[in-house]
Amino acid sequence: MSSPLYIGFDLSTQQLKGLVVNSELKVEYVAKFDFDADSHGFPIKKGVLNNEAEHEVFAPVALWLQALDSVLENLRKQGLDFSRVKGISAAGQQHGSVYWGPNAEQLLRNLDAGKSLETQLEGAFSHPYSPNWQDSSTQQECNEFDAALGDPEHLAQASGSKAHHRFTGPQILRFTRKHPDVYQKTSRISLVSSFLASLFLGHIAPFDISDVCGMNLWNIKKGAYDDQLIELCSGVFGVEELKRKLGEVPEDGGLHLGPVHAYFVERFGFSTDCTVIPATGDNPATILALPLRPSDAMVSLGTSTTFLMSTPSYKPDPATHFFNHPTTPGLYMFMLCYKNGGLAREHVRDAINDALKDTPAQPWANFDKVALQTPALGQQNASSPMKLGLFFPRHEIVPNIRKGQWRFTYDPSTGALKETTDGWNNPQDEARAIVESQMISLRLRSRGLTQSPGDGLPSQPRRVYLVGGGSKNKAIAKIAGEILGGVEGVYQLDIGDNACALGAAYKAVWGIERQPGQTFESLIGERWKEEEFIEKIADGYQKGVYEHYGKAVEGFEKMEQQVLQQEADMIA
Ligand code: XUL
């Protein structure tokens, strides 16, 4: 019973999770705190507050303290023996920033084990809120970031991404303008990930080498802050002041930041040799939920959709994101991040249930049935046109298009593309079309990174792993395999929604138990039990089908360009 345990936390938009694994990577405890359902004293909705007039979305930092108090209490109640915990790491929603006040270090150092974190750290912040990744208040600042190095291409080349509203650099620049006095009083700025690590350490933790890439401030190839971007971001306050607030960025994702603070030893019984390992972003942590190989892809099907790959190639583009890999120097994380995903599919699901006047016990039953009965691309026969559409209930990031729906037909033999609902049997045809639309967009944007698995096969991922709520849906898995390929098939992770917290816990295992020079992939790969941890849920590559969808990718690209052009014409 005294074998070591490791905790990974996941501080996401709507909840905080704590997940405990042993050295064999098996999950032993999970505790959850749902912000809307379990918190008290915060007028939040879906974990955040909104100031619609300025397109601001933000979260109260004290809410997260309340959540951490409660998750630790919950783990204690479940019987976790904290003295067995040898390492702690965490994942945080990316891009969010926390503004510490002048007395933060002192308050963190002197934590009193007789009190909750919430009661004694409320005064540690110069600003009570953390700008959230859903915020879109920084258009002006994004324009300045995109222009700073010439154009969005050069910014992406340097920092891994073009400017995005949610990225921390543009957010900080806006903060210097909106709250100049508070900015000056701010002693340090944390990301959500390093904020959590700071609580456990009892002093401000540095940024993580992967999560720092979500700021538009880090020059990935130089391995240092980008001087021009820092200068822009510091506003009227000067570069040195900003650099002091941001702090150093250690390169080793498994670094021992220090022992857990005495507060946790006294209050919960943690061992004094329990060590804090850098916390990373939620997406980087997700790729650590398994020993992901460079040719594997992960698709996270949640409220939003993200597509993640670990890759040795650094090929930045304004439409995508590159981050340093959270554990392995020389590798990068490639990411696509869509605002639309689950919500868009739910709209179609509900429309189909309404049209059929049915409320099935399993709400997805009709959607799945219809999606699987509909032929690929809605083509009744080989010569009928392909049905393609865009379904965005919210303003989309990839590509940057306002909310709306567009339906087209495309004839691959002539290249004729027509915006029309002729031939569409709605809403039924939309079940397959929406899943196809989401998967074709992923294939279009990731095709430069995949390779041929050999035997004359077209380039594609080796495996496709699905995680998040939508991964339970077999129709989605089947269509994902037909479009994205995957020579070995489509897999689901056994831990469902917990991939991100699990990745954080595995990061702690690796940080503490690695041999000198041992990579994350090697350590986790040796201990990972494929038969127990994943399940094959659909075929991947199917000859003919994959190639046929290749033609749809071309039509899809044209369709997006046409819609983007229409949007540009409307504005002009
Ligand atoms: C990634 C992004 C979101 C957040 C919240 O760029 O903004 O995925 O990390 O999950």
Coordinates of C-alpha atoms and ligand atoms in Angstrom, one line a residue, residues 12-13 92-95 133-134 166-167 211 281-284 304-306 321 323 335 337 397, ligand 1:
S12 CA -10.4 23.5 -17.5
T13 CA -13.2 25.9 -18.4
G92 CA -4.6 24.3 -17.4
Q93 CA -6.9 25.7 -20.0
Q94 CA -4.5 27.5 -22.4
H95 CA -3.9 31.2 -22.8
W133 CA -9.6 31.5 -24.0
Q134 CA -13.2 32.3 -25.3
R166 CA -7.3 34.5 -26.8
F167 CA -3.5 34.4 -26.9
D211 CA 2.2 26.3 -22.7
G281 CA -1.7 23.4 -21.1
D282 CA -4.7 21.2 -21.5
N283 CA -4.0 20.4 -25.1
P284 CA -0.3 19.5 -24.6
S304 CA -14.9 22.7 -29.4
T305 CA -12.9 20.3 -31.7
T306 CA -9.2 20.1 -31.4
H321 CA -0.7 26.2 -34.2
F323 CA 3.8 24.5 -29.7
M335 CA -2.9 21.8 -33.2
C337 CA -8.5 24.5 -32.7
I397 CA -11.6 30.3 -35.9
Ligands
XUL1 C1 -6.6 26.1 -27.4 C2 -7.7 26.6 -26.7 C3 -8.6 25.8 -25.9 C4 -8.3 25.9 -24.5 C5 -9.3 25.4 -23.5 O1 -5.9 27.0 -28.1 O2 -8.0 27.8 -26.7 O3 -8.5 24.4 -26.3 O4 -7.0 25.4 -24.2 O5 -9.5 24.1 -23.6

